[in-house]
Amino acid sequence: MASPDIAEMLEKSKELDRLRKEQEEVLLEINKMHKKLQNIGHFPIPSAAPEAVEKPGDNSLSKLKMLYTQAKELSESEMSISNHLLGQLDAMIPAGGAGQQRRRIEGNEQKKKRMKGDPDIPRLSPSMRNQQEFFASLKGEQVAARVAQEDGEKDEWVIVKVTHYDKESKEFEVLDEEPGDDEEGGGQRKYKLPWSHIIPFPKMSDLATAPEFPPGKQVLAVYPGTTALYKATVVQARKRKSDDYTLEFDDDEEDGSLPQRMVPCNQVVALPDGHRQ
């Protein structure tokens, strides 16, 4: 893997500073709104339903909801950029010991089969205060997950749905909604995974803060028509009109060349360091 662009890392660091300042500003606004609502009697009964305390012509509760939504999106963006920076830093640190030899996938049909795990990938968290809330907020979301098999030697990243986050064990409960092969029972599979096995996808509603991958950059992306993620190389950067990347997937040869495939930017994430395929 080529050395990460230091200039790009500095830009991403500046972006992190901006996001954290925005988070602090939003938190201050949330606190102010809480005090305002208490003073004007919006919360006289803790168990009251929002529609019962909303006053005609007053949109304070709607503003509060908007602030909480903004805080959640900022936290998710910070997590995404932090993961991207950590991946770049890992690429600059020499790996200890012999590297894993990569095996070639035979043919396109193999693309539809999933592959398997390696050691935990450390990631930066937004902040200790927001980390648990961010993880819990992923409930119901689709994320990229590295799932493990007993005898596999390859990384297997697939799309799963988060069903629960246990704050005590710091584990995600996720559901692979695609039915398994007949030999695996044919049903949906459930996993318990540490947070280091999870990569949130960029939000379509906030693509302005999504990581930008330049041409030549290696990424992890959803292979079109499947729910599996594979290593790919960016051929053309994200198009603003369609928000798609043009990618070439490793081991995706057709007639002696690699076909170029369009993948939505919310299905492209930073390639984890040490990825085996």
Coordinates of C-alpha atoms in Angstrom, one line a residue:
M1 CA 0.0 0.0 0.0
A2 CA 1.3 3.4 -0.9
S3 CA 2.2 5.9 1.9
P4 CA -0.8 8.0 2.9
D5 CA -0.8 11.6 1.8
I6 CA 0.4 13.7 4.7
A7 CA -1.4 16.8 3.4
E8 CA -4.6 14.8 3.2
M9 CA -4.1 13.7 6.8
L10 CA -3.6 17.3 8.0
E11 CA -6.8 18.3 6.2
K12 CA -8.7 15.5 7.9
S13 CA -7.3 16.6 11.2
K14 CA -8.5 20.1 10.6
E15 CA -11.9 18.6 9.7
L16 CA -11.9 16.8 13.1
D17 CA -11.2 20.0 14.9
R18 CA -14.1 21.7 13.1
L19 CA -16.5 18.8 13.9
R20 CA -15.6 18.9 17.6
K21 CA -16.1 22.7 17.8
E22 CA -19.5 22.2 16.2
Q23 CA -20.3 19.5 18.6
E24 CA -19.5 21.8 21.6
E25 CA -21.6 24.5 20.0
V26 CA -24.6 22.2 19.5
L27 CA -24.3 20.9 23.0
L28 CA -24.4 24.4 24.4
E29 CA -27.5 25.1 22.3
I30 CA -29.1 21.9 23.6
N31 CA -28.5 22.9 27.2
K32 CA -29.9 26.4 26.5
M33 CA -33.0 24.8 24.9
H34 CA -33.5 22.5 27.9
K35 CA -33.4 25.5 30.3
K36 CA -35.8 27.5 28.1
L37 CA -38.3 24.6 27.9
Q38 CA -38.2 24.1 31.7
N39 CA -38.8 27.8 32.3
I40 CA -41.8 28.1 29.9
G41 CA -43.3 24.9 31.3
H42 CA -42.9 22.5 28.4
F43 CA -41.8 19.7 30.7
P44 CA -44.3 20.0 33.7
I45 CA -44.9 16.3 33.8
P46 CA -42.0 14.0 32.9
S47 CA -44.3 11.3 31.5
A48 CA -46.3 13.6 29.3
A49 CA -46.3 12.9 25.6
P50 CA -44.7 15.5 23.3
E51 CA -48.0 16.3 21.6
A52 CA -49.6 17.0 25.0
V53 CA -47.1 19.7 26.0
E54 CA -46.4 21.3 22.6
K55 CA -48.0 24.7 22.5
P56 CA -49.6 26.1 19.4
G57 CA -47.2 28.4 17.5
D58 CA -44.2 27.2 19.4
N59 CA -41.7 25.0 17.7
S60 CA -39.2 24.7 20.5
L61 CA -39.5 20.9 20.7
S62 CA -38.9 20.6 17.0
K63 CA -35.8 22.8 17.3
L64 CA -34.6 20.5 20.1
K65 CA -35.1 17.4 18.0
M66 CA -33.2 19.1 15.2
L67 CA -30.3 19.8 17.5
Y68 CA -30.2 16.2 18.7
T69 CA -30.2 15.0 15.1
Q70 CA -27.4 17.4 14.3
A71 CA -25.4 16.2 17.3
K72 CA -25.8 12.6 16.2
E73 CA -24.7 13.3 12.7
L74 CA -21.6 15.2 13.8
S75 CA -20.6 12.3 16.1
E76 CA -21.0 9.8 13.2
S77 CA -19.0 12.0 10.9
E78 CA -16.2 12.3 13.5
M79 CA -16.1 8.5 13.9
S80 CA -15.9 8.0 10.1
I81 CA -13.0 10.5 9.7
S82 CA -11.2 9.1 12.8
N83 CA -11.4 5.6 11.4
H84 CA -10.0 6.9 8.0
L85 CA -7.1 8.7 9.8
L86 CA -6.3 5.6 11.8
G87 CA -6.1 3.5 8.7
Q88 CA -3.7 5.9 7.2
L89 CA -1.5 6.0 10.3
D90 CA -1.5 2.2 10.4
A91 CA -0.2 2.2 6.8
M92 CA 2.8 4.3 7.9
I93 CA 3.7 2.0 10.8
P94 CA 5.8 -1.0 9.7
A95 CA 4.0 -4.2 10.5
G96 CA 5.7 -6.7 12.8
G97 CA 6.5 -10.2 11.5
A98 CA 5.9 -11.7 8.1
G99 CA 2.9 -10.5 6.3
Q100 CA 0.0 -12.7 5.3
Q101 CA 0.2 -14.0 1.7
R102 CA -2.8 -13.0 -0.3
R103 CA -4.7 -15.6 -2.1
R104 CA -6.4 -15.0 -5.4
I105 CA -10.1 -15.5 -5.9
E106 CA -10.9 -17.7 -8.8
G107 CA -13.5 -16.1 -11.2
N108 CA -16.5 -13.8 -10.6
E109 CA -18.6 -16.5 -9.1
Q110 CA -16.3 -16.5 -6.1
K111 CA -17.1 -12.8 -5.6
K112 CA -20.5 -13.9 -4.3
K113 CA -18.9 -16.0 -1.6
R114 CA -17.8 -14.3 1.6
M115 CA -14.4 -14.5 3.2
K116 CA -13.1 -14.2 6.8
G117 CA -11.3 -12.5 9.8
D118 CA -8.0 -11.2 11.2
P119 CA -6.8 -9.6 14.4
D120 CA -8.8 -6.7 15.9
I121 CA -8.4 -3.4 14.1
P122 CA -8.0 -0.6 16.6
R123 CA -10.0 2.5 15.9
L124 CA -10.3 6.0 17.4
S125 CA -13.5 6.9 19.2
P126 CA -15.2 10.3 18.9
S127 CA -14.8 10.9 22.7
M128 CA -15.3 8.9 25.8
R129 CA -18.4 10.9 26.6
N130 CA -20.1 10.3 23.2
Q131 CA -18.7 6.9 22.3
Q132 CA -21.3 4.7 24.0
E133 CA -24.2 6.9 22.8
F134 CA -22.8 6.7 19.2
F135 CA -22.6 2.9 19.3
A136 CA -26.1 2.6 20.8
S137 CA -27.4 5.0 18.1
L138 CA -26.3 2.5 15.4
K139 CA -29.2 0.2 16.4
G140 CA -31.3 -0.5 13.3
E141 CA -28.6 0.7 11.0
Q142 CA -26.7 -1.3 8.4
V143 CA -23.0 -1.4 8.9
A144 CA -20.0 -3.3 7.5
A145 CA -18.9 -6.1 9.9
R146 CA -16.0 -8.5 10.0
V147 CA -17.5 -11.9 10.9
A148 CA -15.4 -14.9 11.9
Q149 CA -15.4 -18.5 10.8
E150 CA -13.7 -21.4 12.5
D151 CA -11.3 -22.4 9.7
G152 CA -11.1 -19.4 7.4
E153 CA -7.8 -17.7 6.5
K154 CA -9.4 -14.7 4.8
D155 CA -11.2 -11.6 5.9
E156 CA -14.9 -11.7 5.5
W157 CA -16.7 -8.3 5.6
V158 CA -20.4 -8.2 5.0
I159 CA -23.4 -5.9 5.4
V160 CA -25.3 -6.6 8.7
K161 CA -28.0 -4.9 10.7
V162 CA -27.3 -3.8 14.2
T163 CA -29.9 -5.1 16.6
H164 CA -28.4 -4.2 19.9
Y165 CA -25.3 -2.7 21.6
D166 CA -24.3 -4.0 25.1
K167 CA -22.6 -1.2 27.0
E168 CA -21.3 -3.6 29.6
S169 CA -19.6 -6.1 27.3
K170 CA -19.0 -3.5 24.6
E171 CA -20.3 -5.9 22.0
F172 CA -22.7 -5.4 19.1
E173 CA -25.4 -7.9 18.3
V174 CA -25.9 -8.0 14.6
L175 CA -28.0 -9.8 12.1
D176 CA -26.8 -11.0 8.6
E177 CA -30.2 -10.7 6.8
E178 CA -29.1 -12.6 3.8
P179 CA -29.9 -16.4 4.1
G180 CA -26.9 -18.6 4.4
D181 CA -25.9 -21.5 2.2
D182 CA -27.8 -24.8 2.6
E183 CA -24.9 -26.3 4.5
E184 CA -25.0 -23.4 7.0
G185 CA -28.7 -23.9 7.7
G186 CA -30.1 -21.5 5.1
G187 CA -31.4 -19.0 7.7
Q188 CA -30.3 -15.5 8.8
R189 CA -27.2 -15.5 11.0
K190 CA -26.6 -13.6 14.2
Y191 CA -23.2 -12.5 15.5
K192 CA -21.8 -10.9 18.6
L193 CA -18.9 -8.6 17.6
P194 CA -16.6 -6.1 19.3
W195 CA -16.7 -2.5 18.1
S196 CA -13.4 -3.0 16.3
H197 CA -15.2 -5.4 13.9
I198 CA -17.7 -2.7 12.9
I199 CA -17.3 0.1 10.3
P200 CA -20.3 2.5 10.0
F201 CA -21.2 3.5 6.4
P202 CA -21.3 7.2 5.5
K203 CA -24.7 8.8 5.9
M204 CA -26.4 9.6 2.6
S205 CA -27.9 12.6 4.5
D206 CA -24.5 14.0 5.4
L207 CA -22.1 13.1 2.5
A208 CA -20.3 16.4 2.9
T209 CA -18.3 14.9 5.8
A210 CA -17.9 11.5 4.2
P211 CA -14.2 10.5 3.6
E212 CA -12.9 11.3 0.1
F213 CA -10.9 8.6 -1.6
P214 CA -8.7 9.8 -4.5
P215 CA -7.8 7.8 -7.6
G216 CA -5.3 5.0 -6.8
K217 CA -6.6 4.7 -3.2
Q218 CA -7.3 1.2 -2.0
V219 CA -10.7 0.9 -0.2
L220 CA -13.2 -1.7 1.0
A221 CA -16.4 -1.6 -0.9
V222 CA -19.7 -3.5 -1.4
Y223 CA -19.4 -5.6 -4.6
P224 CA -22.4 -4.7 -6.8
G225 CA -25.3 -7.2 -6.5
T226 CA -24.0 -8.7 -3.2
T227 CA -23.9 -7.9 0.5
A228 CA -20.2 -8.6 0.7
L229 CA -17.3 -6.1 0.8
Y230 CA -14.0 -6.6 -1.0
K231 CA -10.8 -4.7 -1.6
A232 CA -10.9 -2.4 -4.6
T233 CA -8.9 0.5 -6.1
V234 CA -10.4 3.9 -6.9
V235 CA -10.3 4.6 -10.6
Q236 CA -12.4 7.7 -10.6
A237 CA -13.2 9.9 -7.5
R238 CA -16.7 10.4 -6.3
K239 CA -19.0 12.0 -8.9
R240 CA -21.0 14.8 -7.3
K241 CA -24.0 14.3 -9.5
S242 CA -24.4 10.6 -8.7
D243 CA -22.3 10.2 -5.6
D244 CA -20.7 7.1 -7.1
Y245 CA -17.1 5.9 -7.2
T246 CA -15.6 4.1 -10.2
L247 CA -13.7 1.1 -8.8
E248 CA -11.7 -1.9 -9.9
F249 CA -12.1 -4.9 -7.5
D250 CA -9.2 -7.1 -6.9
D251 CA -9.4 -10.6 -8.4
D252 CA -12.4 -9.5 -10.6
E253 CA -10.8 -10.3 -13.9
E254 CA -12.9 -10.6 -17.1
D255 CA -11.1 -11.5 -20.4
G256 CA -7.8 -10.6 -18.9
S257 CA -8.7 -7.2 -17.5
L258 CA -10.4 -5.7 -14.5
P259 CA -13.8 -4.3 -15.3
Q260 CA -14.7 -0.9 -13.8
R261 CA -17.7 -0.9 -11.6
M262 CA -19.8 1.9 -10.1
V263 CA -20.4 1.8 -6.4
P264 CA -22.4 4.4 -4.3
C265 CA -20.1 6.4 -2.0
N266 CA -22.1 5.3 1.1
Q267 CA -21.0 1.7 0.4
V268 CA -17.2 2.6 0.3
V269 CA -15.1 2.7 3.4
A270 CA -11.4 2.9 4.3
L271 CA -9.5 -0.4 3.8
P272 CA -8.6 -1.8 7.2
D273 CA -4.8 -2.3 7.8
G274 CA -3.7 -5.9 7.3
H275 CA -6.7 -6.8 5.3
R276 CA -6.4 -10.4 3.9
Q277 CA -8.2 -11.4 0.7

